[in-house]
XYZ file of C-alpha atoms in Angstrom:
679
model
C 12.920 -47.410 -12.976
C 13.142 -51.184 -12.282
C 9.398 -51.566 -12.853
C 9.685 -49.923 -16.267
C 12.542 -52.212 -17.246
C 10.709 -55.383 -16.170
C 7.432 -54.408 -17.835
C 9.187 -53.589 -21.092
C 11.041 -56.913 -21.256
C 8.501 -59.430 -19.931
C 4.820 -60.051 -20.775
C 1.999 -59.329 -18.340
C 2.190 -61.132 -15.021
C -1.129 -62.877 -15.622
C 0.017 -64.368 -18.923
C 3.358 -65.341 -17.397
C 1.672 -67.173 -14.507
C -0.728 -68.943 -16.864
C 2.183 -70.076 -19.008
C 4.089 -71.299 -15.937
C 1.123 -73.317 -14.653
C 0.464 -74.768 -18.120
C 4.016 -75.909 -18.760
C 4.308 -77.268 -15.204
C 1.221 -79.420 -15.782
C 2.778 -80.692 -19.005
C 5.864 -81.734 -17.034
C 3.673 -83.581 -14.488
C 2.103 -85.688 -17.255
C 5.533 -86.870 -18.453
C 6.757 -88.261 -15.123
C 5.666 -91.898 -15.511
C 6.755 -92.618 -19.059
C 10.548 -92.808 -18.836
C 12.596 -95.899 -18.030
C 15.880 -94.014 -17.522
C 16.707 -91.166 -15.109
C 13.540 -92.053 -13.142
C 14.875 -90.725 -9.833
C 16.103 -87.415 -11.284
C 12.841 -86.932 -13.180
C 10.619 -87.702 -10.175
C 12.698 -85.384 -7.937
C 12.506 -82.590 -10.494
C 8.740 -83.052 -10.924
C 8.284 -82.900 -7.134
C 10.149 -79.561 -7.057
C 8.017 -78.160 -9.861
C 4.829 -79.249 -8.063
C 5.864 -77.144 -5.064
C 6.539 -74.180 -7.344
C 3.185 -74.697 -9.073
C 1.421 -74.280 -5.731
C 3.248 -70.961 -5.407
C 2.266 -69.904 -8.953
C -1.394 -70.737 -8.357
C -1.538 -68.848 -5.059
C 0.113 -65.791 -6.609
C -2.399 -65.949 -9.464
C -5.320 -66.154 -7.071
C -4.255 -63.578 -4.466
C -2.005 -60.995 -6.217
C -2.281 -58.563 -9.048
C 0.518 -57.522 -11.384
C 0.572 -54.057 -9.899
C 1.280 -55.377 -6.398
C 4.067 -57.798 -7.333
C 7.646 -56.592 -6.694
C 9.692 -56.296 -9.910
C 12.219 -58.841 -8.671
C 9.454 -61.444 -8.291
C 8.403 -60.932 -11.917
C 12.036 -61.368 -12.947
C 12.223 -64.547 -10.868
C 9.053 -65.935 -12.479
C 10.447 -65.217 -15.942
C 13.694 -67.047 -15.130
C 11.779 -69.979 -13.629
C 9.770 -70.161 -16.849
C 13.001 -70.606 -18.829
C 14.264 -73.236 -16.385
C 11.039 -75.271 -16.504
C 11.091 -75.106 -20.316
C 14.589 -76.618 -20.246
C 13.462 -79.282 -17.759
C 10.553 -80.221 -20.015
C 12.899 -80.525 -22.995
C 15.337 -82.723 -21.048
C 12.555 -85.030 -19.818
C 11.276 -85.282 -23.404
C 14.757 -86.421 -24.479
C 14.697 -89.103 -21.768
C 11.143 -90.148 -22.686
C 11.147 -89.950 -26.478
C 14.822 -90.457 -27.329
C 16.680 -93.749 -27.600
C 16.496 -95.510 -24.225
C 19.731 -97.397 -24.888
C 21.667 -94.297 -25.915
C 20.314 -92.312 -22.957
C 21.478 -95.157 -20.739
C 24.979 -94.890 -22.229
C 24.877 -91.110 -21.556
C 23.791 -91.504 -17.910
C 26.465 -89.220 -16.426
C 25.952 -86.499 -19.056
C 22.169 -86.374 -18.597
C 22.505 -86.502 -14.805
C 24.843 -83.498 -14.989
C 22.242 -81.645 -17.068
C 19.584 -82.275 -14.410
C 22.016 -81.044 -11.741
C 22.780 -77.889 -13.752
C 19.042 -77.158 -14.041
C 18.642 -77.504 -10.260
C 21.374 -74.883 -9.842
C 19.613 -72.605 -12.350
C 16.436 -73.007 -10.325
C 18.420 -72.084 -7.200
C 19.791 -68.945 -8.895
C 16.288 -67.893 -9.921
C 14.943 -68.378 -6.380
C 17.787 -66.219 -5.017
C 15.943 -63.117 -6.221
C 12.448 -64.170 -5.117
C 11.177 -61.744 -2.378
C 9.090 -64.449 -0.710
C 8.267 -62.357 2.360
C 6.658 -59.689 0.196
C 4.301 -62.116 -1.534
C 0.740 -62.651 -0.346
C 0.859 -66.469 -0.023
C 0.134 -68.892 2.814
C 2.684 -69.777 5.467
C 2.730 -73.420 4.317
C 3.608 -72.431 0.773
C 6.346 -70.076 1.958
C 7.870 -72.807 4.121
C 7.739 -75.330 1.263
C 9.381 -72.917 -1.174
C 12.053 -71.957 1.378
C 12.784 -75.643 1.997
C 12.926 -76.242 -1.757
C 15.376 -73.346 -2.113
C 17.642 -74.732 0.613
C 17.563 -78.216 -0.914
C 18.368 -76.857 -4.369
C 21.279 -74.850 -2.971
C 22.937 -77.879 -1.419
C 21.819 -80.439 -4.011
C 24.585 -82.757 -5.181
C 24.914 -84.500 -8.504
C 22.850 -87.714 -8.440
C 23.699 -90.594 -10.785
C 21.143 -93.373 -10.368
C 22.942 -96.647 -9.511
C 20.070 -98.544 -11.158
C 20.866 -96.897 -14.478
C 24.557 -97.680 -14.001
C 23.751 -101.360 -13.371
C 21.504 -101.491 -16.431
C 24.207 -99.900 -18.544
C 26.884 -102.276 -17.259
C 24.628 -105.191 -18.179
C 24.114 -103.853 -21.715
C 27.845 -103.131 -22.147
C 28.641 -106.656 -20.993
C 26.212 -108.045 -23.562
C 27.835 -105.877 -26.240
C 31.236 -107.256 -25.242
C 29.878 -110.806 -25.335
C 28.616 -110.100 -28.805
C 32.216 -109.287 -29.771
C 33.799 -112.224 -27.998
C 34.576 -114.994 -30.494
C 36.687 -117.092 -28.125
C 34.058 -118.116 -25.579
C 32.753 -121.658 -25.216
C 29.535 -120.683 -26.985
C 31.433 -119.510 -30.066
C 30.245 -115.983 -29.581
C 26.553 -116.863 -29.066
C 24.645 -114.668 -26.636
C 22.303 -115.566 -23.772
C 19.226 -114.114 -25.449
C 17.051 -114.612 -22.378
C 19.437 -112.322 -20.519
C 19.290 -109.820 -23.393
C 15.498 -109.924 -23.311
C 15.431 -109.220 -19.556
C 17.856 -106.304 -19.947
C 15.787 -104.742 -22.720
C 12.571 -105.294 -20.748
C 14.038 -103.241 -17.890
C 14.159 -100.160 -20.139
C 10.731 -100.689 -21.717
C 11.711 -102.623 -24.861
C 9.318 -105.589 -25.019
C 7.526 -105.942 -28.349
C 8.720 -106.184 -31.930
C 7.446 -102.652 -32.471
C 9.526 -101.417 -29.498
C 12.647 -102.973 -31.018
C 12.039 -101.455 -34.454
C 11.337 -98.027 -32.964
C 14.489 -98.186 -30.819
C 16.639 -99.167 -33.812
C 15.186 -96.215 -35.753
C 16.026 -93.843 -32.882
C 19.583 -95.212 -32.678
C 20.062 -94.714 -36.421
C 18.846 -91.117 -36.077
C 21.315 -90.587 -33.219
C 24.142 -92.052 -35.347
C 23.394 -89.494 -38.074
C 23.598 -86.677 -35.522
C 26.923 -87.967 -34.206
C 28.285 -88.285 -37.756
C 27.676 -84.565 -38.217
C 29.804 -83.761 -35.173
C 32.637 -86.186 -35.858
C 31.888 -88.492 -32.905
C 33.473 -91.622 -34.372
C 33.674 -93.528 -31.082
C 30.055 -92.662 -30.326
C 29.037 -93.888 -33.790
C 30.921 -97.134 -33.193
C 29.076 -97.700 -29.927
C 25.712 -96.851 -31.518
C 26.446 -99.304 -34.340
C 27.206 -101.907 -31.704
C 23.867 -101.262 -30.004
C 22.029 -101.451 -33.333
C 23.693 -104.755 -34.178
C 22.799 -106.184 -30.761
C 19.210 -104.966 -31.157
C 18.929 -106.400 -34.663
C 20.333 -109.767 -33.673
C 18.181 -109.911 -30.540
C 15.022 -108.947 -32.428
C 15.623 -111.703 -34.926
C 16.531 -114.336 -32.367
C 14.134 -113.495 -29.548
C 10.988 -112.233 -31.270
C 10.979 -113.898 -34.677
C 13.204 -117.025 -34.675
C 13.322 -118.091 -31.047
C 12.138 -121.596 -31.905
C 15.237 -122.062 -34.103
C 17.526 -121.721 -31.065
C 16.513 -124.982 -29.349
C 18.429 -128.210 -29.641
C 15.854 -129.895 -31.877
C 16.349 -127.331 -34.643
C 20.131 -127.536 -34.279
C 19.912 -131.300 -34.851
C 17.690 -130.746 -37.886
C 20.140 -128.261 -39.379
C 22.990 -130.730 -38.779
C 21.091 -133.422 -40.677
C 20.752 -131.315 -43.851
C 22.376 -132.445 -47.132
C 25.659 -130.727 -46.300
C 28.941 -132.403 -45.363
C 29.169 -132.045 -41.539
C 32.872 -131.218 -41.527
C 32.440 -128.551 -44.165
C 29.467 -126.948 -42.434
C 31.173 -126.939 -39.070
C 34.345 -125.499 -40.506
C 32.509 -122.759 -42.366
C 30.444 -121.851 -39.284
C 33.535 -121.731 -37.119
C 35.385 -119.590 -39.627
C 32.619 -116.990 -39.780
C 31.644 -116.870 -36.113
C 35.200 -116.788 -34.795
C 36.470 -113.801 -36.802
C 37.103 -110.908 -34.376
C 35.282 -107.787 -35.508
C 38.551 -105.843 -35.381
C 39.918 -108.128 -38.120
C 36.936 -107.716 -40.445
C 37.020 -105.260 -43.333
C 34.397 -102.529 -42.669
C 33.325 -102.795 -46.335
C 33.080 -106.543 -46.975
C 32.677 -107.568 -43.295
C 34.971 -110.495 -44.132
C 38.447 -111.306 -42.816
C 40.964 -108.713 -44.000
C 43.478 -110.469 -46.289
C 45.708 -107.523 -47.254
C 45.265 -104.664 -44.740
C 45.981 -101.116 -45.917
C 45.563 -97.690 -44.272
C 43.784 -94.879 -46.151
C 44.236 -91.145 -45.586
C 41.577 -91.041 -42.829
C 43.609 -93.467 -40.707
C 41.165 -96.396 -41.050
C 42.199 -99.867 -42.214
C 40.489 -101.872 -45.001
C 41.149 -104.916 -47.142
C 43.060 -103.763 -50.228
C 40.636 -105.261 -52.773
C 37.550 -103.819 -51.082
C 38.851 -100.262 -50.666
C 40.369 -100.311 -54.167
C 36.958 -101.181 -55.631
C 35.408 -98.394 -53.529
C 37.903 -95.801 -54.802
C 37.799 -97.042 -58.407
C 34.000 -96.675 -58.417
C 34.461 -92.908 -58.019
C 34.259 -92.453 -54.245
C 36.653 -90.020 -52.567
C 35.553 -90.433 -48.951
C 36.352 -92.878 -46.165
C 33.505 -95.474 -46.045
C 33.673 -95.718 -42.249
C 33.969 -92.053 -41.191
C 32.652 -90.229 -44.258
C 35.745 -87.995 -44.164
C 37.042 -86.775 -47.530
C 40.338 -88.460 -48.454
C 43.061 -85.914 -49.197
C 44.945 -88.566 -51.187
C 44.234 -92.049 -52.562
C 47.446 -93.764 -51.424
C 46.978 -97.170 -49.740
C 49.645 -97.666 -47.058
C 50.252 -101.308 -46.023
C 49.299 -101.948 -42.408
C 52.028 -104.396 -41.418
C 50.980 -104.363 -37.776
C 47.444 -105.486 -38.613
C 48.744 -108.055 -41.096
C 50.939 -109.589 -38.394
C 47.942 -109.825 -36.026
C 45.804 -111.457 -38.746
C 48.501 -114.007 -39.545
C 48.910 -114.862 -35.875
C 45.160 -115.255 -35.444
C 44.896 -117.507 -38.504
C 47.714 -119.712 -37.185
C 46.104 -119.942 -33.737
C 42.787 -121.003 -35.262
C 44.178 -123.289 -38.026
C 42.663 -121.107 -40.750
C 44.517 -120.667 -44.049
C 45.061 -117.136 -45.325
C 43.797 -118.043 -48.795
C 40.126 -118.795 -49.260
C 39.267 -122.497 -49.121
C 37.193 -124.203 -51.796
C 33.633 -125.095 -50.975
C 30.681 -126.808 -52.560
C 27.640 -124.819 -53.676
C 25.689 -126.036 -50.674
C 28.545 -124.935 -48.439
C 28.501 -121.485 -50.026
C 24.791 -121.096 -49.449
C 25.112 -122.215 -45.837
C 28.097 -119.937 -45.303
C 26.309 -116.982 -46.909
C 23.239 -117.365 -44.713
C 25.416 -117.712 -41.621
C 27.395 -114.601 -42.563
C 24.188 -112.614 -43.016
C 22.976 -113.862 -39.653
C 26.102 -112.998 -37.733
C 27.093 -109.853 -39.629
C 24.195 -108.119 -37.914
C 26.291 -108.228 -34.763
C 29.311 -106.468 -36.263
C 30.564 -103.507 -34.233
C 33.712 -101.457 -33.904
C 34.302 -101.081 -30.164
C 37.986 -100.322 -29.696
C 38.189 -101.480 -26.098
C 38.985 -105.126 -26.927
C 42.524 -106.368 -26.603
C 42.906 -107.173 -30.294
C 41.881 -103.668 -31.303
C 44.209 -102.109 -28.728
C 47.062 -104.246 -30.023
C 46.236 -103.191 -33.575
C 46.350 -99.487 -32.645
C 49.594 -100.060 -30.764
C 51.291 -101.814 -33.663
C 49.983 -99.240 -36.140
C 51.346 -96.432 -33.954
C 54.717 -98.192 -33.653
C 54.807 -98.664 -37.419
C 54.091 -94.956 -38.017
C 56.611 -93.875 -35.374
C 59.201 -95.985 -37.177
C 58.444 -94.086 -40.367
C 58.851 -90.789 -38.501
C 62.269 -91.912 -37.355
C 63.710 -93.340 -40.578
C 61.476 -92.323 -43.486
C 62.062 -89.804 -46.229
C 60.419 -86.368 -45.904
C 57.430 -87.589 -47.924
C 57.041 -90.635 -45.673
C 57.475 -88.491 -42.551
C 54.825 -86.072 -43.788
C 52.375 -88.928 -44.344
C 53.216 -90.676 -41.072
C 52.795 -87.428 -39.090
C 49.446 -86.883 -40.777
C 48.287 -90.440 -39.930
C 49.320 -89.961 -36.290
C 47.541 -86.601 -36.250
C 44.299 -88.324 -37.305
C 44.784 -91.317 -35.023
C 45.367 -89.019 -32.028
C 42.140 -87.185 -32.779
C 39.845 -90.167 -32.307
C 40.005 -91.051 -28.598
C 41.824 -91.053 -25.271
C 43.005 -94.656 -25.624
C 44.605 -93.870 -28.969
C 46.363 -90.825 -27.496
C 47.767 -92.909 -24.660
C 48.920 -95.704 -26.981
C 50.593 -93.291 -29.434
C 52.517 -91.631 -26.614
C 53.560 -95.013 -25.207
C 54.832 -95.936 -28.679
C 57.415 -93.147 -28.412
C 55.866 -90.678 -30.858
C 56.341 -87.495 -28.813
C 60.158 -87.083 -29.175
C 60.010 -87.651 -32.942
C 57.075 -85.265 -33.393
C 58.965 -82.695 -31.332
C 61.950 -83.033 -33.685
C 59.701 -82.489 -36.705
C 58.528 -79.145 -35.296
C 61.744 -77.685 -36.694
C 61.142 -79.082 -40.194
C 61.399 -76.724 -43.155
C 58.476 -78.521 -44.799
C 55.312 -76.552 -43.864
C 53.072 -79.661 -43.987
C 55.378 -81.765 -41.844
C 55.564 -78.989 -39.256
C 51.804 -78.431 -39.335
C 51.016 -82.154 -38.977
C 53.551 -82.555 -36.162
C 52.290 -79.610 -34.095
C 48.651 -80.662 -34.604
C 49.465 -84.233 -33.579
C 51.085 -82.910 -30.387
C 48.035 -80.742 -29.767
C 45.749 -83.779 -30.054
C 48.032 -85.859 -27.831
C 48.153 -83.114 -25.177
C 44.447 -83.551 -24.494
C 45.359 -86.707 -22.541
C 46.360 -85.644 -19.016
C 49.428 -87.886 -18.705
C 50.632 -86.861 -22.155
C 50.931 -83.265 -20.920
C 53.615 -84.476 -18.524
C 55.382 -86.459 -21.262
C 55.377 -83.498 -23.672
C 56.777 -81.120 -21.062
C 59.340 -83.692 -19.914
C 60.523 -84.123 -23.498
C 61.304 -80.396 -23.627
C 58.792 -79.752 -26.382
C 57.653 -76.428 -24.955
C 60.580 -74.477 -26.483
C 59.928 -76.047 -29.891
C 56.226 -75.223 -29.616
C 57.091 -71.610 -28.762
C 59.357 -71.554 -31.821
C 56.473 -72.663 -34.063
C 54.179 -70.148 -32.361
C 56.664 -67.365 -33.043
C 57.713 -68.165 -36.595
C 55.795 -71.195 -37.864
C 55.636 -71.897 -41.588
C 51.836 -71.533 -41.701
C 49.261 -69.628 -39.666
C 47.491 -72.900 -38.917
C 50.693 -74.272 -37.398
C 51.094 -71.130 -35.269
C 47.478 -71.283 -34.130
C 47.721 -74.964 -33.212
C 50.937 -74.260 -31.314
C 49.016 -71.647 -29.283
C 46.223 -74.176 -28.695
C 48.793 -76.746 -27.534
C 50.267 -74.212 -25.092
C 46.760 -73.546 -23.784
C 46.199 -77.299 -23.330
C 49.499 -77.740 -21.470
C 48.904 -74.695 -19.261
C 45.780 -76.292 -17.804
C 48.176 -77.753 -15.216
C 49.032 -74.988 -12.720
C 52.704 -75.956 -12.520
C 53.076 -75.483 -16.259
C 51.554 -71.997 -16.148
C 54.649 -70.999 -14.193
C 57.087 -72.828 -16.482
C 55.584 -71.499 -19.725
C 55.275 -67.946 -18.374
C 58.945 -68.032 -17.393
C 59.939 -68.602 -21.046
C 60.802 -65.093 -22.234
C 59.473 -65.674 -25.768
C 56.205 -67.439 -24.903
C 53.948 -64.524 -23.963
C 55.332 -62.105 -26.620
C 54.777 -64.832 -29.248
C 51.150 -65.241 -28.129
C 50.672 -61.471 -28.267
C 52.217 -61.473 -31.753
C 49.677 -64.080 -32.910
C 46.951 -61.983 -31.308
C 48.000 -59.203 -33.678
C 48.813 -61.131 -36.872
C 46.873 -64.386 -36.681
C 43.776 -65.633 -38.411
C 40.442 -65.474 -36.595
C 40.991 -68.964 -35.168
C 44.612 -68.124 -34.340
C 43.641 -64.990 -32.427
C 41.103 -66.984 -30.430
C 43.716 -69.655 -29.609
C 46.160 -66.941 -28.527
C 43.544 -65.213 -26.364
C 42.509 -68.356 -24.481
C 46.171 -69.299 -23.983
C 46.871 -65.838 -22.526
C 43.829 -66.194 -20.286
C 45.122 -69.488 -18.917
C 48.571 -68.038 -18.269
C 47.089 -64.903 -16.672
C 45.473 -67.048 -13.980
C 48.987 -67.144 -12.451
C 49.572 -63.681 -10.971
C 53.236 -63.343 -11.993
C 52.372 -63.735 -15.694
C 50.017 -60.750 -15.760
C 52.791 -58.165 -15.740
C 54.518 -59.952 -18.638
C 51.280 -59.931 -20.638
C 50.887 -56.184 -20.093
C 54.533 -55.417 -20.911
C 54.253 -57.467 -24.120
C 51.641 -54.984 -25.350
C 48.568 -57.188 -25.068
C 46.209 -54.591 -23.535
C 45.809 -52.268 -26.592
C 45.393 -55.295 -28.886
C 42.755 -56.851 -26.651
C 40.871 -53.530 -26.489
C 40.960 -53.275 -30.293
C 39.584 -56.828 -30.544
C 36.547 -55.718 -28.552
C 35.552 -53.719 -31.634
C 36.454 -56.450 -34.161
C 33.212 -58.240 -35.025
C 34.987 -60.494 -37.524
C 37.356 -61.869 -34.888
C 34.417 -62.848 -32.680
C 36.476 -63.096 -29.501
C 34.989 -60.249 -27.493
C 34.274 -62.421 -24.438
C 37.756 -64.016 -24.540
C 39.402 -60.588 -24.759
C 37.314 -59.265 -21.871
C 38.241 -62.294 -19.757
C 41.965 -61.613 -20.225
C 41.538 -57.892 -19.511
C 39.599 -58.695 -16.333
C 42.538 -60.807 -15.123
C 45.323 -58.332 -15.975
C 43.299 -55.700 -14.100
C 44.586 -57.483 -10.996
C 48.154 -56.204 -11.405
C 49.162 -52.551 -11.069
C 50.702 -52.397 -14.571
C 47.490 -53.755 -16.064
C 45.344 -51.294 -14.113
C 47.423 -48.333 -15.308
C 47.421 -49.532 -18.933
C 43.632 -49.931 -18.873
C 43.103 -46.492 -17.325
C 45.181 -44.880 -20.075
C 42.780 -46.079 -22.780
C 40.308 -43.374 -23.861
C 38.022 -45.772 -25.758
C 37.690 -48.558 -23.180
C 35.027 -47.005 -20.930
C 32.464 -46.266 -23.695
C 33.102 -49.732 -25.129
C 32.410 -51.350 -21.781
C 29.235 -49.298 -21.334
C 27.982 -50.502 -24.723
C 28.848 -54.086 -23.810
C 26.787 -53.723 -20.626
C 23.817 -53.134 -22.921
C 24.484 -55.396 -25.894
C 27.065 -57.962 -24.759
C 26.572 -61.628 -23.898
C 25.919 -62.723 -20.325
C 29.632 -63.448 -19.822
C 30.564 -60.233 -21.574
C 28.386 -58.222 -19.207
C 29.957 -59.946 -16.189
C 33.483 -59.146 -17.380
C 32.537 -55.584 -18.367
C 31.087 -54.700 -14.967
C 34.146 -56.312 -13.298
C 36.424 -54.064 -15.346
C 34.419 -50.893 -14.748
C 34.197 -51.480 -11.003
C 37.936 -52.249 -10.793
C 38.830 -49.148 -12.809
C 36.719 -46.871 -10.605
C 37.924 -48.219 -7.257
C 41.149 -47.158 -5.551
C 41.894 -43.692 -6.951
C 39.760 -44.211 -10.028
C 37.948 -40.880 -9.772
C 38.872 -39.948 -13.338
C 37.238 -43.119 -14.737
C 34.213 -42.530 -12.505
C 33.966 -39.016 -13.924
C 34.036 -40.370 -17.472
C 31.255 -42.782 -16.562
C 29.110 -40.032 -15.075
C 29.571 -37.943 -18.225
C 28.446 -40.826 -20.449
C 24.637 -40.568 -20.811
C 24.277 -44.320 -21.380
C 26.237 -45.496 -18.341
C 23.684 -45.000 -15.525
C 20.731 -46.550 -17.445
C 22.970 -49.471 -18.460
C 24.083 -50.045 -14.880
C 20.518 -49.830 -13.581
C 19.370 -52.328 -16.197
C 22.167 -54.717 -15.244
C 21.373 -54.304 -11.544
C 17.809 -55.355 -12.324
C 18.190 -58.268 -14.746
C 21.855 -59.324 -14.812
C 23.342 -62.434 -13.251
C 23.589 -62.519 -9.461
C 27.283 -61.641 -9.605
C 26.717 -58.842 -12.120
C 23.853 -57.377 -10.093
C 26.008 -57.166 -6.968
C 28.808 -55.409 -8.834
C 26.419 -53.064 -10.639
C 24.886 -52.055 -7.305
C 28.369 -51.485 -5.864
C 29.386 -49.325 -8.827
C 26.170 -47.287 -8.645
C 26.843 -46.603 -4.948
C 30.430 -45.631 -5.756
C 29.284 -43.224 -8.492
C 26.720 -41.779 -6.094
C 29.485 -41.014 -3.574
C 31.557 -39.387 -6.317
C 28.650 -37.074 -7.109
C 28.348 -35.954 -3.481
C 32.112 -35.426 -3.155
C 32.249 -33.318 -6.296
C 29.364 -31.184 -5.012
């Protein structure tokens, strides 16, 4: 039976081995061409070389007919793993070296995950049954043991390179250093050399790759990532100009020549100082000049009033910085930013109004602006930017506290957007005292105010410390109220998502479950909500069901029949989430009895064993095994009467995940005993 299954799913063994050897050789050829993740790549290539020796010996000494079915399954899984490894090495080799360096931890985690996949595939390899040499067997066994205990490896060399680049990016932002913001370009050149960027062509190619990456991030809403990529591009552009094309202009002789031009020295010096000293956080993203009259648009970003007004009047309805569509065209004064700008101008003896200049001054200033504007970036980690976010948050919190309903609606919306853009912003907003006022607005009769307030709290709850602040403020009862009878379905769904976020902390699973209305309200949304709302309710119930005492409450609230119905609802698309909750409530007696009463559950689970996702199959076999154990003879009888159950279980026992295979084998043995007992 297993041989038939394997032969029907996978190609011939000969073709599979040829494909494995071919792709392994392709991976070998890529080892020496990457300047990041070198250690992880070389270690992975070494592992694949050992496996290639195994593939070649099997090809030379075995025929398809003599190979155990489990070995063919193992080879097929190893083929998928090596394909993924090749793709990841290609990303390291052909992608942006700078961006890959910034993503060191993420890529290292991907390599570690692939090692674990390789380990899982080798778990089912019957090495003793294969006709290979003793040396090869020992090498593969050693490889298997190493993969099983392999830890995540993050190359300290990559971390040092990244820290150097980040420091150079910060220096590029720093307008208060003795060098007036100028960068040690020799140091930049050395840093770029260490990741393979040496020639003008290398620089241009890297900039092109970074721009491509920025477009990808824009499609996923990664604003902070885009800001960092823009910073890298600006550093690359400035370095390319200074190091590779105009290096001779950086020496003292050329500085003296430029000082002796037909321009008044005081005027030139003043203009240069004015341009080079402007912090990037105080520049308008449109004009790249000092913001004179800062205003906030609907996306939450700040611009100079004249620049953004011209942008909107020219027919644009999107935010220039984020590309987000503006839901309104109101320009809200940013008093916090204006105060920072005024303070900075006073500290640097710069008048707010533009100073007059001669034509030669204007030309000199324009060329200097073009030169230094290449280095503009939007990294929010600097003190000035943090202060700006803090003062903006305090300004908006003040409007929440004292504004009219229209002002409160707008302020809650601005905080909702600001809290969406990063962990630092979430921390600063909470420290500004926003949580108590947002909690109060949860009871608003205005649907938009309530929706903005609950969504802002959801975004804030992503920050770990903010979970504590939200619970300490007593917001959980207000969130349950919105969940139960919110003005809009979106508000109810976001309230469920917020409860899920808060219940990540084990202590809060107990507190939320103890609220008598919490679980029934989630079950109500499971029944009445939109597709997104039902998903939010299901994952919140799953989190709460992790705590044993909550499982009985979930069953008594009537969740089991609804979750079973959702298994058949293709539009809802939450089959796996529903199965996960059912698998947890199976652990309490009330849940077990409720599941056994269902007449449609068993055939549904059998079908999911055949057509479900990998997770869905795992949950389905968990449910079936749990239902048949401990006085589950009736369910076992239903399974035996279903003509699809035994073939589905045998298929899962052959090609499921390791966990699913064990449970499928256990259930098949249990059904076998039931047959003998009935006879």
